[in-house]
CSV table of C-alpha atoms (C1' of nucleotides) in Angstrom, one decimal:
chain,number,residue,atom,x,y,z
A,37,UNK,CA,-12.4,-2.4,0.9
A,38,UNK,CA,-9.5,-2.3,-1.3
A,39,UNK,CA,-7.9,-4.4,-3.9
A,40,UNK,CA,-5.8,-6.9,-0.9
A,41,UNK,CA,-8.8,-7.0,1.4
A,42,UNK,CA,-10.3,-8.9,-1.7
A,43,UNK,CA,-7.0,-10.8,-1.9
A,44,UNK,CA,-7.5,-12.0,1.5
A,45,UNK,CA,-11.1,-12.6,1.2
A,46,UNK,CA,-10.3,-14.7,-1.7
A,47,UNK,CA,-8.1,-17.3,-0.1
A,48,UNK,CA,-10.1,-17.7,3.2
A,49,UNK,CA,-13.0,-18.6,0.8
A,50,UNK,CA,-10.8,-21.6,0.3
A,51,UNK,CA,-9.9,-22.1,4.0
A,52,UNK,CA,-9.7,-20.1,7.4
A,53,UNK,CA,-6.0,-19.4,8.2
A,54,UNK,CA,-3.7,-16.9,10.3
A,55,UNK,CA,-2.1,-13.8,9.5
A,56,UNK,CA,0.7,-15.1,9.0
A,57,UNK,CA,-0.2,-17.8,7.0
A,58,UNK,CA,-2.2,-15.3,4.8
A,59,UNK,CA,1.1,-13.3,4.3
A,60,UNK,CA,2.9,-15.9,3.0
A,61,UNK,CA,0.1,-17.5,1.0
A,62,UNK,CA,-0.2,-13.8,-0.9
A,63,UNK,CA,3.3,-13.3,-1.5
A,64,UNK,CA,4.0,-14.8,-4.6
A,65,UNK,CA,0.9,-12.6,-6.1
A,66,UNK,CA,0.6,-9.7,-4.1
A,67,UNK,CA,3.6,-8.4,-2.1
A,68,UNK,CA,2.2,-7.2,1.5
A,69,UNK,CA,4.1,-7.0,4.7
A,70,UNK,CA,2.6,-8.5,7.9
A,71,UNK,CA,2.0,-4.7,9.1
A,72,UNK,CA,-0.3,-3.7,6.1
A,73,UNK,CA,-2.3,-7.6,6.5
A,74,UNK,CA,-2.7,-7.7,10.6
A,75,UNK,CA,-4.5,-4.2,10.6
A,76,UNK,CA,-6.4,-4.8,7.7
A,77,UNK,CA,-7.6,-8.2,9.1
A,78,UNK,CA,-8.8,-6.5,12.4
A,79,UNK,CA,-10.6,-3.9,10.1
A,80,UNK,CA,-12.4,-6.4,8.0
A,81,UNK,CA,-13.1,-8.1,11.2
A,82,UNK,CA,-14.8,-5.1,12.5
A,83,UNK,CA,-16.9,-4.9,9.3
A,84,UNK,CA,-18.1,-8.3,10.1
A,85,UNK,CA,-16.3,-10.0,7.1
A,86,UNK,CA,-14.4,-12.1,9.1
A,87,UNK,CA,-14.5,-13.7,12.7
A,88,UNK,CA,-11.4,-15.1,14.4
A,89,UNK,CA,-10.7,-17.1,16.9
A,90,UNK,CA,-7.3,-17.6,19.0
A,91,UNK,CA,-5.6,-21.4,18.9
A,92,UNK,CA,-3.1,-22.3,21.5
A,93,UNK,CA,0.1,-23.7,20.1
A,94,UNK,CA,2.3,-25.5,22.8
A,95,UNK,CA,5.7,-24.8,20.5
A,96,UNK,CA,5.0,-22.2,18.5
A,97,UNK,CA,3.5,-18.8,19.7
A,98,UNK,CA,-0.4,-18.9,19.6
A,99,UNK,CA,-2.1,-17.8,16.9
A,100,UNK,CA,-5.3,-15.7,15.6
A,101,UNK,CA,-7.5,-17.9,13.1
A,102,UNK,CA,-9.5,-15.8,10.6
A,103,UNK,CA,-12.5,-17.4,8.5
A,104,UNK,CA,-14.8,-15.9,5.9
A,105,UNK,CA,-18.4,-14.8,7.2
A,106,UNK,CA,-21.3,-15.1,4.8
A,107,UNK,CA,-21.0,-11.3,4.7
A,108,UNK,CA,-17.5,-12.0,3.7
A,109,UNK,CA,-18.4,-14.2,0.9
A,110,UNK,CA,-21.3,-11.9,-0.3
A,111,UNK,CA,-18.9,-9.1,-0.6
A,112,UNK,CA,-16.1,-11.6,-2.8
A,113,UNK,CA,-19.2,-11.9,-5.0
A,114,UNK,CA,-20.2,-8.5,-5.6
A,115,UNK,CA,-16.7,-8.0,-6.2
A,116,UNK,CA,-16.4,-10.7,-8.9
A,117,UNK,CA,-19.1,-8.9,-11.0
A,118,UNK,CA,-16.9,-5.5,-11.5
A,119,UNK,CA,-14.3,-5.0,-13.9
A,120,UNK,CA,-10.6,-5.3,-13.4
A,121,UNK,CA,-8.3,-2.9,-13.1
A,122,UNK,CA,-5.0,-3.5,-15.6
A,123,UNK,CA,-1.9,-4.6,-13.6
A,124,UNK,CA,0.4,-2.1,-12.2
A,125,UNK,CA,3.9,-2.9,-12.1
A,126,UNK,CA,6.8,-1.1,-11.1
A,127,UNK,CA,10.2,-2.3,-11.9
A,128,UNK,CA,12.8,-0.1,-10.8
A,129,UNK,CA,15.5,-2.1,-13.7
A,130,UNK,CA,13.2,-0.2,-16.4
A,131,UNK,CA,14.2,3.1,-14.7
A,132,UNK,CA,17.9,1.7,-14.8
A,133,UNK,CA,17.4,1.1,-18.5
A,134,UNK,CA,16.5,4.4,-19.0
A,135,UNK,CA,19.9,5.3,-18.8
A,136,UNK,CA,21.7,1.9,-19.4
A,137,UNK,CA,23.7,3.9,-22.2
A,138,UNK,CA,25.6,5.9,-20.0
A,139,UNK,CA,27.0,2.7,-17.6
A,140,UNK,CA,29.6,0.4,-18.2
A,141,UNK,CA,29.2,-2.7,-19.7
A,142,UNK,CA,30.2,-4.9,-16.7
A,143,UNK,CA,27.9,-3.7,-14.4
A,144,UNK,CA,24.6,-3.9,-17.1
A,145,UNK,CA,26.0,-8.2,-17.2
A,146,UNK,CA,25.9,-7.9,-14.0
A,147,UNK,CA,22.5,-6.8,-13.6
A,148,UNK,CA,20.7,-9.3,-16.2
A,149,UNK,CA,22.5,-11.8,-14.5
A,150,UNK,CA,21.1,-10.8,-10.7
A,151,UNK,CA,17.8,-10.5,-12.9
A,152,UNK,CA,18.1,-14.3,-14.1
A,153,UNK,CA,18.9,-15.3,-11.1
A,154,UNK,CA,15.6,-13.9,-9.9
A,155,UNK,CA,13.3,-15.2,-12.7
A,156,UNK,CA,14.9,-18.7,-11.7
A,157,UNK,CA,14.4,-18.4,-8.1
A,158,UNK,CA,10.6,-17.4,-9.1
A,159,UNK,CA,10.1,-20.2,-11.5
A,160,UNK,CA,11.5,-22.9,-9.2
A,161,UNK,CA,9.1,-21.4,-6.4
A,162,UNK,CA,5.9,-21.3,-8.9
A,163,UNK,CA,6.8,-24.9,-10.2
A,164,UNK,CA,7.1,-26.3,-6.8
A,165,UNK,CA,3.6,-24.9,-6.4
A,166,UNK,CA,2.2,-26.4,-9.4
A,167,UNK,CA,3.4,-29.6,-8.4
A,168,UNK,CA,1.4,-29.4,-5.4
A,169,UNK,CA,-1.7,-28.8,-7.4
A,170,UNK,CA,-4.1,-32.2,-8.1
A,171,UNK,CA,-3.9,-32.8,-11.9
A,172,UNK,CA,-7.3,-34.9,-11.8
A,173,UNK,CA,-10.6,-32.7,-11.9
A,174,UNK,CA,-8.7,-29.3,-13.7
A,175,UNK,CA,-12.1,-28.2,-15.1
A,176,UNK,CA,-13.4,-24.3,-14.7
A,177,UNK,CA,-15.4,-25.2,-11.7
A,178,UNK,CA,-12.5,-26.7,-9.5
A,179,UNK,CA,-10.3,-25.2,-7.1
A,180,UNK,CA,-7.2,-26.6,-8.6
A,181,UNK,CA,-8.1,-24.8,-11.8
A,182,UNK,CA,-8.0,-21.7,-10.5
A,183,UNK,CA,-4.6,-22.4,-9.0
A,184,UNK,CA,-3.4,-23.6,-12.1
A,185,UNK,CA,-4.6,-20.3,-14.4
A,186,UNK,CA,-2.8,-18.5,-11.6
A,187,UNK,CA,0.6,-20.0,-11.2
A,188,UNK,CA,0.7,-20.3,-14.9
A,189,UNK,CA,0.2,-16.3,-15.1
A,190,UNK,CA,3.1,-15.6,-13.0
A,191,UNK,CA,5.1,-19.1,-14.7
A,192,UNK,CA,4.8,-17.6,-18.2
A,193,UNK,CA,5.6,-14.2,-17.2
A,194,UNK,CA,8.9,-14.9,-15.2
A,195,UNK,CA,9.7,-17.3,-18.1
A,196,UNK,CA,8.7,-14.6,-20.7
A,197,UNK,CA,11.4,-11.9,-18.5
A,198,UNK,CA,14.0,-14.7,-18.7
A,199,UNK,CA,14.3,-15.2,-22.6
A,200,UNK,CA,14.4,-10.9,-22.8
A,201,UNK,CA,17.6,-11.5,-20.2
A,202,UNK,CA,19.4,-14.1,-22.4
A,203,UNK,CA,18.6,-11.9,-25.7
A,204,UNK,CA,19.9,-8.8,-24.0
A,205,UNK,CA,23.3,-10.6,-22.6
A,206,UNK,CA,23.7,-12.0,-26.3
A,207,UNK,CA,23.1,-8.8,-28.2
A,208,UNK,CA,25.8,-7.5,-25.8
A,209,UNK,CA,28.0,-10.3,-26.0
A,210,UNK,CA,27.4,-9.7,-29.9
A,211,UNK,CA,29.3,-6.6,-29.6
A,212,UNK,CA,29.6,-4.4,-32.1
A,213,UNK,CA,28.3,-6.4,-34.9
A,214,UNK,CA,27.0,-4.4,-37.2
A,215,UNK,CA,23.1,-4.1,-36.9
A,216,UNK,CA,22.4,-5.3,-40.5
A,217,UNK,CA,24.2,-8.9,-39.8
A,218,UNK,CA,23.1,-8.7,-36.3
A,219,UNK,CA,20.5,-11.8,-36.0
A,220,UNK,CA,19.3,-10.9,-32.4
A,221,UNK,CA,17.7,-7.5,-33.5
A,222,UNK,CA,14.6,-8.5,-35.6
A,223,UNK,CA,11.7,-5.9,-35.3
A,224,UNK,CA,8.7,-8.5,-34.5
B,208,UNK,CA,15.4,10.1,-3.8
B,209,UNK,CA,12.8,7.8,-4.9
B,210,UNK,CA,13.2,5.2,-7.6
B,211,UNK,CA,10.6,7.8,-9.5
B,212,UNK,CA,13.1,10.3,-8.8
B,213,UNK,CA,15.9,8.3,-10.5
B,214,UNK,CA,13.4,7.7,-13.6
B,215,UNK,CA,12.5,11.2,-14.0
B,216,UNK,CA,15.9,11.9,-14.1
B,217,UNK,CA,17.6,9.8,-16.6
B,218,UNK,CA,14.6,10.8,-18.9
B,219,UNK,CA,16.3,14.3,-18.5
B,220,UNK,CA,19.9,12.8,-18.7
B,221,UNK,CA,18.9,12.2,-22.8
B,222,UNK,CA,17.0,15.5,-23.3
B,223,UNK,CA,15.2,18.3,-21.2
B,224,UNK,CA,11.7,18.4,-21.1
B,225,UNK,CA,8.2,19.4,-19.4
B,226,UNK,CA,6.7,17.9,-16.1
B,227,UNK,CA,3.7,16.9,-18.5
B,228,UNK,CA,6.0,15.6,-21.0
B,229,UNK,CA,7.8,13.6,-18.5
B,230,UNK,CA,4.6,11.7,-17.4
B,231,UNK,CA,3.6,10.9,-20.7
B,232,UNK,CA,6.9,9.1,-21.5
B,233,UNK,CA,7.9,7.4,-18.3
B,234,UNK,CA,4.0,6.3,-18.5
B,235,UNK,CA,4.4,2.9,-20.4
B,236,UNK,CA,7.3,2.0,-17.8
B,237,UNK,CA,6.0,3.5,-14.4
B,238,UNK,CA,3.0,4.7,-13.9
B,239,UNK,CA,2.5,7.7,-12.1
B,240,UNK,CA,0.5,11.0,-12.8
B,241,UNK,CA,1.1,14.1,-12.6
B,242,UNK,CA,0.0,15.0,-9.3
B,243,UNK,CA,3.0,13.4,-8.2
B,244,UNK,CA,5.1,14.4,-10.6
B,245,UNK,CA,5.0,18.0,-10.4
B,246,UNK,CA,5.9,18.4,-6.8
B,247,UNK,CA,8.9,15.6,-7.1
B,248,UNK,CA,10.2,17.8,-9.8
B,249,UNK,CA,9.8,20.8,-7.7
B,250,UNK,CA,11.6,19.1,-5.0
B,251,UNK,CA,14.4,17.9,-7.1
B,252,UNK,CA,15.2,21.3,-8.3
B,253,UNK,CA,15.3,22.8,-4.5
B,254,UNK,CA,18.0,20.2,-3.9
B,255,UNK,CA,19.8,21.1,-6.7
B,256,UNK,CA,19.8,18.0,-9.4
B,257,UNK,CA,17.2,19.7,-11.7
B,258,UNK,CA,17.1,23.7,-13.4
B,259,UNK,CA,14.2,25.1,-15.0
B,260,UNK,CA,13.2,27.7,-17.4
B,261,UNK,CA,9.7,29.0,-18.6
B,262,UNK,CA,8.5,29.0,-22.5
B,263,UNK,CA,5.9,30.7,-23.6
B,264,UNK,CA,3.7,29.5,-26.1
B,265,UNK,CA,0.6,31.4,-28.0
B,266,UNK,CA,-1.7,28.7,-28.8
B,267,UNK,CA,-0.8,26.2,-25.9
B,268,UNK,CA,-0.8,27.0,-22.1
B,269,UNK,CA,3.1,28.3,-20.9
B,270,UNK,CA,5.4,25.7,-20.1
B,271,UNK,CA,8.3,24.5,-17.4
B,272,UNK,CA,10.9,23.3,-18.8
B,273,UNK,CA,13.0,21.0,-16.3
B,274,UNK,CA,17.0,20.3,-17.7
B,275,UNK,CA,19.6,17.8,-15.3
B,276,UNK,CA,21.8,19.7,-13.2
B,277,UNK,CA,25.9,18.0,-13.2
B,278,UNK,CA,24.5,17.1,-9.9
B,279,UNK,CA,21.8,15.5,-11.0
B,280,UNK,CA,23.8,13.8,-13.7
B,281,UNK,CA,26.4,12.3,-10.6
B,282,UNK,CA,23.3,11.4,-8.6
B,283,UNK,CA,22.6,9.0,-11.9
B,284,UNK,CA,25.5,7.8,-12.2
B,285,UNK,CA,25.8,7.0,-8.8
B,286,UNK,CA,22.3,5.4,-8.9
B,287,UNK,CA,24.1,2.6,-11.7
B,288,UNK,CA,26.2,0.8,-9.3
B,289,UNK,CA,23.6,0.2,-6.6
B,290,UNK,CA,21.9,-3.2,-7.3
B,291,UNK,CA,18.4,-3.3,-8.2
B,292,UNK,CA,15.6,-4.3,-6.0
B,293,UNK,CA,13.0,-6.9,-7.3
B,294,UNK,CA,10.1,-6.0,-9.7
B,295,UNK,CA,7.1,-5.3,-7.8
B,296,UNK,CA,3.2,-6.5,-9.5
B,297,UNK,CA,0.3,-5.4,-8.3
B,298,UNK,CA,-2.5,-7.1,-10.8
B,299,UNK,CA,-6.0,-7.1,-9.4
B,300,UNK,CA,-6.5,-10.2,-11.9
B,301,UNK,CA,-4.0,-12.2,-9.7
B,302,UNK,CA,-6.3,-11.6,-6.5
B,303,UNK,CA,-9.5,-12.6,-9.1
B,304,UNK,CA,-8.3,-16.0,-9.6
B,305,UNK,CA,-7.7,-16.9,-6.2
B,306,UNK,CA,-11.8,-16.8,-6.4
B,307,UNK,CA,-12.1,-18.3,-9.8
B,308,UNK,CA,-13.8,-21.3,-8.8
B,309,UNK,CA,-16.6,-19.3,-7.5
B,310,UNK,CA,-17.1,-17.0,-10.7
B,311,UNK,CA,-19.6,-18.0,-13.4
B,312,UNK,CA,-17.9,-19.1,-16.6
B,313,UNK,CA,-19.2,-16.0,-19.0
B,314,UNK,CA,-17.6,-13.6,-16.7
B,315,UNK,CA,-14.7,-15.2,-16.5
B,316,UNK,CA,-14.3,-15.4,-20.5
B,317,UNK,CA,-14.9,-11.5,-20.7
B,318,UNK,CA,-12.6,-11.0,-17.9
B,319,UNK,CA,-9.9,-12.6,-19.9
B,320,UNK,CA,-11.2,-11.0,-23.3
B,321,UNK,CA,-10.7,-7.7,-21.6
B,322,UNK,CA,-7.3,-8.5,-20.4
B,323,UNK,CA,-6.4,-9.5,-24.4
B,324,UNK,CA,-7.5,-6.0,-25.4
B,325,UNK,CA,-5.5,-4.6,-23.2
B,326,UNK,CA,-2.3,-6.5,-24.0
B,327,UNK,CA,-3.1,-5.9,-27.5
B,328,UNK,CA,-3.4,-2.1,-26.8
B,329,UNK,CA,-0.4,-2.3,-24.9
B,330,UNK,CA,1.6,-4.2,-28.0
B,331,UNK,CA,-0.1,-1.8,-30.3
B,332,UNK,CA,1.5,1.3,-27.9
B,333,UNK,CA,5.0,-0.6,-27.8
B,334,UNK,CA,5.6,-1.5,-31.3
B,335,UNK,CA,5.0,2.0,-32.1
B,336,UNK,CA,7.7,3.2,-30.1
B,337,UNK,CA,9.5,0.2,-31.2
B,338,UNK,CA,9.3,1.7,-35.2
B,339,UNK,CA,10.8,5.3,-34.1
B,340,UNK,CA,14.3,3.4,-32.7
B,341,UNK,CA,16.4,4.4,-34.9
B,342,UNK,CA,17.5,0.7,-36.8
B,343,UNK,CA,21.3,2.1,-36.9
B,344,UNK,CA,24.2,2.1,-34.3
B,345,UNK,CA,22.1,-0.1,-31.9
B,346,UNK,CA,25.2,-1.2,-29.8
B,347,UNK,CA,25.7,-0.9,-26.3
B,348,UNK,CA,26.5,2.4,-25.9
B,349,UNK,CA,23.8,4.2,-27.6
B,350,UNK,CA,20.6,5.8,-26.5
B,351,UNK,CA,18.7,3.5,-29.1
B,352,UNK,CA,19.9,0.0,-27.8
B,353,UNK,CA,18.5,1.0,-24.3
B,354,UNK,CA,14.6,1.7,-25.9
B,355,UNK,CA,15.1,-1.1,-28.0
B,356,UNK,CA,16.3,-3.2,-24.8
B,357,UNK,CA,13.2,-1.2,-22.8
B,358,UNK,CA,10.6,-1.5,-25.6
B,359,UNK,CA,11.6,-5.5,-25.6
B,360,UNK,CA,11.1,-5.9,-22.0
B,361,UNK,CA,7.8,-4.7,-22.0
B,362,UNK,CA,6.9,-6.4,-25.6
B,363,UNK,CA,7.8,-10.1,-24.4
B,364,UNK,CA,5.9,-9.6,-21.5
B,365,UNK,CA,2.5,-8.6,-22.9
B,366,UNK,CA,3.3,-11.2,-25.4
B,367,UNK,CA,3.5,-13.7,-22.5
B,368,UNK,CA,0.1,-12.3,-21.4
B,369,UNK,CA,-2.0,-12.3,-24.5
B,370,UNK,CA,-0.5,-15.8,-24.7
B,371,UNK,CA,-1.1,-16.8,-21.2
B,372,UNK,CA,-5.1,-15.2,-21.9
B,373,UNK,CA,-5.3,-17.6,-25.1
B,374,UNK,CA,-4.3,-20.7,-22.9
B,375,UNK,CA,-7.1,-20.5,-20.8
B,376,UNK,CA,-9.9,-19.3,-22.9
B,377,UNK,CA,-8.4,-22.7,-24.8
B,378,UNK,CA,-8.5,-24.7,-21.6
B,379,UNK,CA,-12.3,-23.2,-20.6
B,380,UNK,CA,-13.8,-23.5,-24.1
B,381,UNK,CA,-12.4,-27.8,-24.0
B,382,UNK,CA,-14.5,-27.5,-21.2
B,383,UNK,CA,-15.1,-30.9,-18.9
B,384,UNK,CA,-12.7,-33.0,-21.5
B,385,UNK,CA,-10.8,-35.1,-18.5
B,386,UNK,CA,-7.6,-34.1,-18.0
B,387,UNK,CA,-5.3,-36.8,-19.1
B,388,UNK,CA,-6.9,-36.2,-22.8
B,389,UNK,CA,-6.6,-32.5,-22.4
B,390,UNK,CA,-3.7,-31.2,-24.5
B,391,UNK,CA,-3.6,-27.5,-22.5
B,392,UNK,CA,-2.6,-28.9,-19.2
B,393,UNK,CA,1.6,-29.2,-19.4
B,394,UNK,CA,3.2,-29.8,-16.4
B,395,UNK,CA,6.3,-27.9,-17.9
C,52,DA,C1',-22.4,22.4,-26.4
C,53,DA,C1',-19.6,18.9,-24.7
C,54,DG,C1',-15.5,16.7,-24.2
C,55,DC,C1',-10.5,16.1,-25.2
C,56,DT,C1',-5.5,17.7,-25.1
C,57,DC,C1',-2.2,20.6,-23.3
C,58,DA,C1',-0.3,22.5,-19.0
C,59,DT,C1',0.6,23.2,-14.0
C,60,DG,C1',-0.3,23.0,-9.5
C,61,DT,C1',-2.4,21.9,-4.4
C,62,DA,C1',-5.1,19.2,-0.8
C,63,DA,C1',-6.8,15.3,1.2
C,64,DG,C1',-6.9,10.7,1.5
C,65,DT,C1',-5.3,5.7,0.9
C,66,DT,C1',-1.8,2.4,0.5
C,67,DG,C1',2.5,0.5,1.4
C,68,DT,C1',7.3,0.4,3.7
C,69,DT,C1',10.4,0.6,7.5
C,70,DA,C1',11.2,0.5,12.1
C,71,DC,C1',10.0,-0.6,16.8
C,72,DA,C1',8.5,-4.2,20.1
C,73,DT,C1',8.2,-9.0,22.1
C,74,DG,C1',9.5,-13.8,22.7
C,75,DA,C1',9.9,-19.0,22.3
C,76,DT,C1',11.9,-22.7,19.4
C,77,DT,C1',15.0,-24.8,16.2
C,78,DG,C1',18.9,-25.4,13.3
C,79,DA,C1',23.8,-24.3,11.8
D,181,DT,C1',25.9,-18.3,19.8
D,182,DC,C1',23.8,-16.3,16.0
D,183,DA,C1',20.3,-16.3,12.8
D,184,DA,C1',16.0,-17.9,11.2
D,185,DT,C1',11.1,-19.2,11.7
D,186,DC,C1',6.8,-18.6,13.8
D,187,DA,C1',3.6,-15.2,15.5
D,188,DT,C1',1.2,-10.6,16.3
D,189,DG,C1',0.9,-6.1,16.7
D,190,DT,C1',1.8,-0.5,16.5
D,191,DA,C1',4.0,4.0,14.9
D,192,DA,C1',6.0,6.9,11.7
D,193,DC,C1',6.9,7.8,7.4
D,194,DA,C1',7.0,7.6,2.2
D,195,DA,C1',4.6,6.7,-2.0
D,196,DC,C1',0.7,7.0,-4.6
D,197,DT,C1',-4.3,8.2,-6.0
D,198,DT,C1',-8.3,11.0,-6.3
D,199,DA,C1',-10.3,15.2,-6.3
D,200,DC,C1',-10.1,20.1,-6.6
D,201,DA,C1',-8.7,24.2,-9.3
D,202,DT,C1',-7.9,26.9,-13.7
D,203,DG,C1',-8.0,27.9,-18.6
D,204,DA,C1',-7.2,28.2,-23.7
D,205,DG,C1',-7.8,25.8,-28.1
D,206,DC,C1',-9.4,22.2,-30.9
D,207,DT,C1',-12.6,18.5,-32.4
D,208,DT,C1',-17.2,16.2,-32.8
DNA sequence: AAGCTCATGTAAGTTGTTACATGATTGA
DNA sequence: TCAATCATGTAACAACTTACATGAGCTT
């Protein structure tokens, strides 16, 4: 049981769907291709964690339909209790800045820009998601809650990597202003 | 060539140093330990982008030291005009709210504490590195714009955590206030 | 005496990516 | 007609983690 099969537990607690569904649903949380998911899903169907059931689509190809076993939702549980590993991120642009002071200017704009363009992407996707989210009953208990903490993480975060773009592309723009009049470099 | 392979060697672009030493500083940006690190830098120097040379010390264990190659340094450089691909998160915390709604409310509050102390840590870790930049000459070209740039990225974003933490421990403490009277739910 | 830091490595296992494989339907 | 979406799977490979292995010096 590792940390996606928990992943995927968690959302068919909510409601059984496919693979595929389960892929995308993940996505904006936990990038996993459909070839990590679809074995993983047998596995965890083997366990007894899941059972499935195949639905026959008349336009679309058929699909598989997982849904949480009360062995399933015992093991979500048990997992609740333990403590959470801190996140792991891997940005390969921190690499890249490891060494931004050996490439060109031009090319550096154009990689905060590419970067903007992704935070903005991201936010429009998470904000579309809240909007789908019921405002009435947010309390702890609720589903919608939950959905809200979580959408908010990643909200925050992408706005949070879009202000540190626009600094950046100022204090470049700034040129070579000298440090001391410099108003975008203030140590806290 | 990995994207850890790229890190490891515009830390060496600036100065040579030790597999160990290497870990320890791409650590706050990458994480990766040293059982991976040791044979990539082995690898690196059979194909020629990395040399090496022993020191011997009396009161610590001997060490390697690893220096870039003008291979390795055209590698780099190289590297700079590709376009980045997309951070990649993997937060076990994401994959715990999906089940939020099913936790008790005191584990979810030390969940969230925990998550504080370690975005405080992480600050704590950050701003240090933050106060050895050297405050002069911190234009585009120079090594010190790229920490501070760095340092920044990863400040704002534990910033946006902490912050994020705060929000909800907010939101859970106002408890079953309705929502229209609750001032921590923003659509925007 | 026990555990931490420094220091380098290997072995075995897990996780994640890319590519292969198939095939109908829908929209540009 | 070309590409995308829906839908499920396998195979091969790359990346990463955990455990094994060693050993001196320093701190509690």
């Amino acid at each position: 049981m590792n940390l996606l099969s928990y992943g995927l537990l968690g959302l068919l607690a909510r409601h059984e769907s496919s693979g595929y569904d389960l892929m995308l649903r993940i996505q904006p949380f936990w990038q996993a291709k459909h070839s990590q998911i679809y074995p993983l899903l047998a596995r965890m169907e083997k366990n007894g964690l899941l059972s499935s059931r195949w639905i026959q689509q008349s336009d679309k190809p058929d699909k598989k339909i997982y849904m949480i076993t009360d062995k399933g939702i015992h093991a979500l549980q048990q997992w609740t209790h333990e403590s959470v590993s801190p996140p792991v991120t891997r940005d390969e642009m921190s690499l890249r800045l490891f060494c931004l002071w050996l490439a060109d200017k031009g090319s550096a704009i154009r990689m905060f820009e590419e970067r903007k363009r992704h935070f903005n992407s991201r936010i429009a996707h998470l904000e579309g998601i809240l909007d789908a989210i019921p405002a009435e009953n947010l309390s702890f208990g609720s589903q919608a809650f939950s959905d809200y903490v979580l959408v908010q993480k990643g909200l925050l975060n992408a706005k949070a990597g879009l202000d540190w773009c626009n600094m950046v592309l100022k204090m470049m723009a700034a040129g070579d202003v000298k440090e001391e009049h410099n108003p975008f470099i203030l140590k806290n």
